[in-house]
Short mmCIF file of C-alpha atoms in Angstrom, two decimals:
data_model
loop_
_atom_site.label_atom_id
_atom_site.label_comp_id
_atom_site.label_asym_id
_atom_site.label_seq_id
_atom_site.Cartn_x
_atom_site.Cartn_y
_atom_site.Cartn_z
CA MET A 1 -9.13 -11.76 13.06
CA ASN A 2 -10.90 -13.42 10.06
CA GLU A 3 -9.25 -15.62 7.48
CA LEU A 4 -9.96 -16.78 3.75
CA ASN A 5 -8.45 -19.18 1.24
CA SER A 6 -7.43 -17.45 -1.74
CA SER A 7 -7.45 -19.51 -5.01
CA SER A 8 -3.75 -19.65 -5.20
CA LEU A 9 -2.06 -22.72 -4.13
CA GLU A 10 1.30 -23.84 -3.00
CA LYS A 11 2.01 -27.37 -2.28
CA SER A 12 -1.53 -28.06 -3.00
CA ARG A 13 -2.54 -25.86 -0.03
CA ALA A 14 -4.45 -22.84 -0.53
CA ILE A 15 -2.53 -19.47 0.36
CA LYS A 16 -4.69 -18.01 3.42
CA LEU A 17 -5.30 -14.07 3.76
CA ALA A 18 -5.81 -12.67 7.12
CA TYR A 19 -8.28 -9.87 7.21
CA ASN A 20 -10.48 -7.74 9.66
CA ASP A 21 -14.27 -6.83 8.68
CA TYR A 22 -15.73 -3.96 10.43
CA GLY A 23 -19.08 -1.98 10.12
CA SER A 24 -21.68 -1.95 7.66
CA GLY A 25 -22.52 0.05 4.61
CA GLN A 26 -20.20 0.57 1.20
CA PRO A 27 -17.32 -1.53 1.45
CA VAL A 28 -14.02 0.02 1.72
CA ILE A 29 -10.80 -2.17 1.18
CA LEU A 30 -7.75 -0.87 2.95
CA ILE A 31 -4.55 -2.23 1.16
CA HIS A 32 -1.42 -1.75 3.09
CA GLY A 33 2.22 -0.82 2.19
CA TRP A 34 5.40 -2.44 2.07
CA PRO A 35 6.94 -3.77 4.55
CA LEU A 36 3.85 -3.30 6.78
CA ASN A 37 0.36 -4.90 7.38
CA ARG A 38 -3.10 -4.17 8.14
CA VAL A 39 -2.37 -2.57 11.44
CA MET A 40 -0.97 0.41 9.80
CA TRP A 41 -4.46 1.46 9.25
CA GLU A 42 -5.57 2.22 12.74
CA TYR A 43 -6.26 5.73 12.37
CA GLN A 44 -8.50 5.16 9.36
CA VAL A 45 -10.45 2.20 10.32
CA ASP A 46 -12.58 3.83 13.22
CA THR A 47 -13.02 6.75 11.40
CA LEU A 48 -14.67 5.04 8.25
CA VAL A 49 -16.58 2.59 10.39
CA ASP A 50 -17.94 5.76 12.31
CA SER A 51 -18.80 7.41 9.03
CA GLY A 52 -21.01 4.66 8.09
CA TYR A 53 -18.73 2.23 6.01
CA ARG A 54 -17.99 -1.19 5.85
CA VAL A 55 -14.31 -1.41 6.26
CA ILE A 56 -12.14 -4.47 5.23
CA SER A 57 -8.40 -4.52 5.83
CA TYR A 58 -6.37 -7.45 5.09
CA ASP A 59 -2.52 -8.53 5.26
CA ARG A 60 -0.95 -9.18 1.96
CA ARG A 61 0.63 -12.64 1.61
CA GLY A 62 3.78 -12.75 2.95
CA PHE A 63 3.20 -10.12 5.61
CA GLY A 64 1.40 -9.83 9.04
CA GLN A 65 -0.82 -13.15 9.75
CA SER A 66 -1.30 -14.28 6.01
CA SER A 67 0.35 -17.24 4.60
CA LYS A 68 3.90 -16.66 3.61
CA PRO A 69 4.41 -18.69 0.56
CA TRP A 70 7.88 -18.78 -1.42
CA ASN A 71 6.50 -17.27 -4.63
CA GLY A 72 3.87 -14.90 -6.07
CA TYR A 73 4.88 -11.64 -4.99
CA ASP A 74 4.36 -10.28 -8.49
CA TYR A 75 1.41 -7.90 -8.92
CA ASP A 76 -0.44 -10.24 -11.29
CA SER A 77 -0.59 -12.78 -8.33
CA LEU A 78 -1.27 -9.98 -5.71
CA ALA A 79 -3.91 -8.39 -7.83
CA LYS A 80 -5.36 -12.03 -7.82
CA ASP A 81 -5.50 -11.93 -4.08
CA LEU A 82 -7.63 -8.86 -3.82
CA LYS A 83 -9.91 -10.35 -6.42
CA ASP A 84 -10.36 -13.30 -4.24
CA ILE A 85 -10.85 -10.92 -1.21
CA ILE A 86 -13.77 -9.20 -3.26
CA GLU A 87 -15.44 -12.41 -4.44
CA SER A 88 -15.14 -14.33 -1.55
CA LEU A 89 -16.93 -11.66 0.65
CA LYS A 90 -19.51 -11.13 -2.14
CA LEU A 91 -18.56 -7.39 -2.29
CA GLU A 92 -20.25 -4.93 -4.76
CA ASN A 93 -19.71 -1.14 -5.27
CA VAL A 94 -16.20 -1.08 -3.67
CA ILE A 95 -14.24 1.89 -2.66
CA LEU A 96 -10.28 0.60 -2.89
CA VAL A 97 -7.67 2.39 -0.89
CA GLY A 98 -4.36 1.64 -1.74
CA PHE A 99 -1.18 2.99 0.20
CA SER A 100 2.38 2.89 -1.37
CA MET A 101 2.92 -0.71 -2.67
CA GLY A 102 -0.94 -1.20 -2.24
CA GLY A 103 -1.43 1.30 -4.91
CA GLY A 104 0.17 -1.13 -7.39
CA GLU A 105 -2.64 -3.50 -6.43
CA VAL A 106 -5.26 -1.25 -7.10
CA ALA A 107 -3.90 -0.17 -10.51
CA ARG A 108 -3.24 -4.02 -11.62
CA PHE A 109 -6.81 -5.06 -10.46
CA VAL A 110 -8.09 -2.28 -12.43
CA GLY A 111 -6.05 -3.23 -15.20
CA SER A 112 -6.72 -6.88 -15.27
CA TYR A 113 -10.14 -7.13 -14.12
CA GLY A 114 -11.92 -3.81 -14.68
CA THR A 115 -14.25 -1.91 -12.51
CA SER A 116 -17.73 -3.57 -12.44
CA SER A 117 -17.60 -4.20 -8.68
CA ILE A 118 -15.44 -0.89 -8.06
CA ALA A 119 -17.06 2.37 -7.20
CA LYS A 120 -13.93 4.52 -6.51
CA ALA A 121 -10.21 4.24 -6.33
CA VAL A 122 -7.64 6.10 -3.78
CA LEU A 123 -4.18 5.83 -4.37
CA VAL A 124 -2.05 7.26 -1.20
CA SER A 125 1.51 7.77 -1.12
CA SER A 126 1.44 5.34 -4.10
CA VAL A 127 4.29 3.77 -6.23
CA THR A 128 2.11 4.31 -9.52
CA PRO A 129 2.68 4.80 -12.48
CA PHE A 130 6.14 3.68 -12.55
CA MET A 131 9.06 3.84 -9.98
CA LEU A 132 12.05 2.65 -12.35
CA LYS A 133 14.29 5.03 -14.29
CA THR A 134 14.36 3.99 -17.66
CA GLU A 135 15.01 5.56 -21.21
CA ASN A 136 11.45 6.77 -21.31
CA ASN A 137 10.73 7.20 -17.73
CA ASP A 138 12.59 9.78 -15.54
CA ALA A 139 12.28 8.09 -12.05
CA VAL A 140 14.13 6.10 -9.55
CA ASP A 141 17.67 4.51 -10.56
CA ALA A 142 17.63 0.78 -10.44
CA SER A 143 20.73 0.97 -7.99
CA VAL A 144 18.33 2.38 -5.34
CA PHE A 145 16.21 -0.71 -5.44
CA GLU A 146 19.54 -2.97 -5.50
CA GLY A 147 20.62 -1.16 -2.39
CA MET A 148 17.47 -1.58 -0.35
CA LYS A 149 17.53 -5.44 -1.04
CA GLU A 150 21.53 -5.43 -0.11
CA GLY A 151 20.35 -3.72 3.19
CA ILE A 152 17.58 -6.01 3.99
CA SER A 153 19.95 -9.20 2.99
CA LYS A 154 22.40 -7.92 5.35
CA ASP A 155 20.47 -7.11 8.51
CA ARG A 156 17.07 -6.71 7.93
CA PRO A 157 16.23 -5.31 11.64
CA GLN A 158 18.68 -2.70 11.11
CA PHE A 159 17.63 -1.77 7.62
CA PHE A 160 13.78 -1.20 8.78
CA LYS A 161 15.27 0.54 11.86
CA ASP A 162 16.75 3.13 9.48
CA PHE A 163 13.95 3.04 6.87
CA GLY A 164 11.14 3.79 9.29
CA LYS A 165 12.90 7.14 10.06
CA ASN A 166 12.76 8.15 6.54
CA PHE A 167 9.22 6.65 6.26
CA TYR A 168 7.84 9.28 8.72
CA ASN A 169 10.67 12.05 8.38
CA TYR A 170 11.01 11.05 12.18
CA ASP A 171 13.81 13.59 12.68
CA ALA A 172 11.39 16.74 11.49
CA PHE A 173 8.38 15.70 13.41
CA GLU A 174 9.91 13.47 16.34
CA GLY A 175 7.77 14.38 19.48
CA GLU A 176 5.22 16.33 17.48
CA ARG A 177 3.50 14.09 14.94
CA ILE A 178 5.49 10.88 15.51
CA SER A 179 6.23 8.97 18.85
CA GLU A 180 9.43 6.81 19.40
CA ALA A 181 6.71 4.12 20.29
CA MET A 182 5.04 4.47 16.83
CA LEU A 183 8.42 4.21 15.18
CA GLN A 184 8.85 0.94 17.00
CA LEU A 185 5.53 -0.23 16.39
CA THR A 186 6.50 0.44 12.63
CA TRP A 187 9.69 -1.67 12.98
CA ASN A 188 7.81 -4.52 14.70
CA LEU A 189 5.24 -4.63 11.75
CA ALA A 190 7.87 -4.55 9.27
CA LEU A 191 9.76 -7.84 10.88
CA GLN A 192 6.49 -9.91 10.92
CA GLY A 193 6.79 -10.07 7.10
CA SER A 194 8.74 -12.91 5.76
CA ARG A 195 12.41 -12.10 4.61
CA LYS A 196 11.68 -13.70 0.97
CA ALA A 197 8.39 -11.77 0.81
CA THR A 198 10.37 -8.58 1.76
CA LEU A 199 12.94 -8.85 -0.75
CA ASP A 200 10.84 -9.95 -3.55
CA CYS A 201 8.46 -7.08 -3.22
CA VAL A 202 11.24 -4.68 -3.60
CA ASP A 203 11.46 -5.65 -7.16
CA SER A 204 7.70 -5.79 -7.61
CA PHE A 205 6.99 -2.30 -6.43
CA GLY A 206 10.31 -0.86 -7.70
CA LYS A 207 10.01 -2.42 -11.20
CA THR A 208 6.64 -2.86 -12.28
CA ASP A 209 5.18 -0.53 -15.03
CA PHE A 210 1.64 0.25 -14.44
CA ARG A 211 1.20 3.12 -17.00
CA ASP A 212 -1.23 0.77 -19.02
CA ASP A 213 -2.94 -0.13 -15.96
CA CYS A 214 -3.42 3.42 -15.16
CA LYS A 215 -4.88 4.47 -18.62
CA LYS A 216 -7.74 2.15 -18.07
CA PHE A 217 -9.19 3.58 -14.88
CA ASP A 218 -12.87 4.88 -15.81
CA ILE A 219 -13.73 5.70 -12.04
CA PRO A 220 -13.53 8.55 -9.89
CA THR A 221 -9.85 8.46 -8.11
CA LEU A 222 -8.30 10.28 -5.70
CA ILE A 223 -4.33 10.73 -5.39
CA VAL A 224 -3.17 11.77 -2.24
CA HIS A 225 0.74 12.38 -1.63
CA GLY A 226 3.05 14.43 0.74
CA ASP A 227 5.36 16.91 -0.70
CA GLU A 228 8.03 15.93 1.62
CA ASP A 229 7.78 12.07 0.83
CA GLN A 230 11.50 10.60 1.07
CA ILE A 231 10.21 7.10 -0.01
CA VAL A 232 7.93 7.63 -3.05
CA PRO A 233 9.18 11.06 -4.54
CA ILE A 234 5.91 13.09 -5.49
CA ASP A 235 7.32 14.04 -8.80
CA VAL A 236 7.95 10.47 -10.19
CA SER A 237 4.64 9.17 -9.06
CA ALA A 238 1.43 11.14 -7.98
CA LYS A 239 2.18 14.12 -10.25
CA LYS A 240 2.46 11.47 -13.31
CA ALA A 241 -0.43 9.32 -12.11
CA LYS A 242 -2.51 12.58 -12.34
CA GLU A 243 -1.78 12.90 -15.98
CA LEU A 244 -2.44 9.32 -16.80
CA ILE A 245 -5.53 8.57 -14.87
CA PRO A 246 -8.65 10.00 -16.17
CA LYS A 247 -11.22 11.27 -13.55
CA SER A 248 -8.41 11.64 -10.94
CA GLN A 249 -7.57 14.44 -8.83
CA LEU A 250 -4.44 15.21 -6.79
CA LYS A 251 -4.51 16.36 -3.26
CA VAL A 252 -1.17 17.36 -2.11
CA ILE A 253 -0.49 17.52 2.15
CA GLU A 254 2.21 20.27 2.39
CA GLY A 255 4.94 18.83 4.51
CA ALA A 256 3.80 15.13 5.02
CA PRO A 257 6.11 12.43 4.45
CA HIS A 258 5.55 8.98 3.14
CA GLY A 259 3.79 7.63 6.27
CA LEU A 260 1.13 10.52 6.26
CA MET A 261 -1.65 8.25 7.32
CA ILE A 262 0.11 8.48 10.72
CA THR A 263 1.78 11.75 11.04
CA HIS A 264 -0.99 13.83 8.92
CA HIS A 265 -3.83 11.31 9.68
CA GLU A 266 -6.29 14.15 10.58
CA GLU A 267 -5.74 15.86 7.29
CA PHE A 268 -5.71 12.80 5.36
CA ASN A 269 -8.67 11.41 6.85
CA SER A 270 -10.85 14.49 5.97
CA ILE A 271 -9.66 14.34 2.56
CA LEU A 272 -10.59 10.89 2.12
CA LEU A 273 -14.08 11.20 3.54
CA ASP A 274 -14.61 14.23 1.52
CA PHE A 275 -13.98 12.15 -1.39
CA LEU A 276 -15.85 9.15 -0.25
CA LYS A 277 -18.94 10.91 0.20
#
């Protein structure tokens, strides 16, 4: 494991970001989803490195082995962390791949910092462009996110045990595409995040409007989503993102759940490599 100091401070100390850096070639940054960490990409890292890419995966602040500050779980702060990764490692011509909540980091980075260092973007099961139901956005009711926070606050381990089953559509794929052991690993990864980060990020991914960010994309962008996603419904996310993001293409994996990078990793990896090449 590597570790770098971000430009953000808490109590005069730099917030540290843990990351892996494998391979050589054009850099690909993998940004994990909530409530997991960089371990979720294990089916993608080997494939990408073997295909000639330099692969960087990191733990979002508050999760995995990165620092767990009390504050800074808004997307402006998270996009700044991504900027620190790119600048600290002196990366150019980068391909950004964001899963679920991580898609928001990709969008906010592009919206805030532009694409001078970015070659392509990939949004996987992403929360973009705007998850919250409002007067001008038909999406997910706020009560859903409040219910998630209530469940986490009451019994975080039990909440994530139940959440993991919906994450993978476990009842449909048990023993075929997802094992009980993989479900347990997902639970373990979820509990490595701090309670505060886990709670604050629900508001971030659930209530942040990325519509203006999406309109600023000026690079080739791939959107990948499963049509059986029970966590981030395709109709309120991927289909709307396709309409907003110029130069974007949408690939739908039939029957795939939210956690398609595990259950449908062969299909997903094939789509990803085709786009990268």
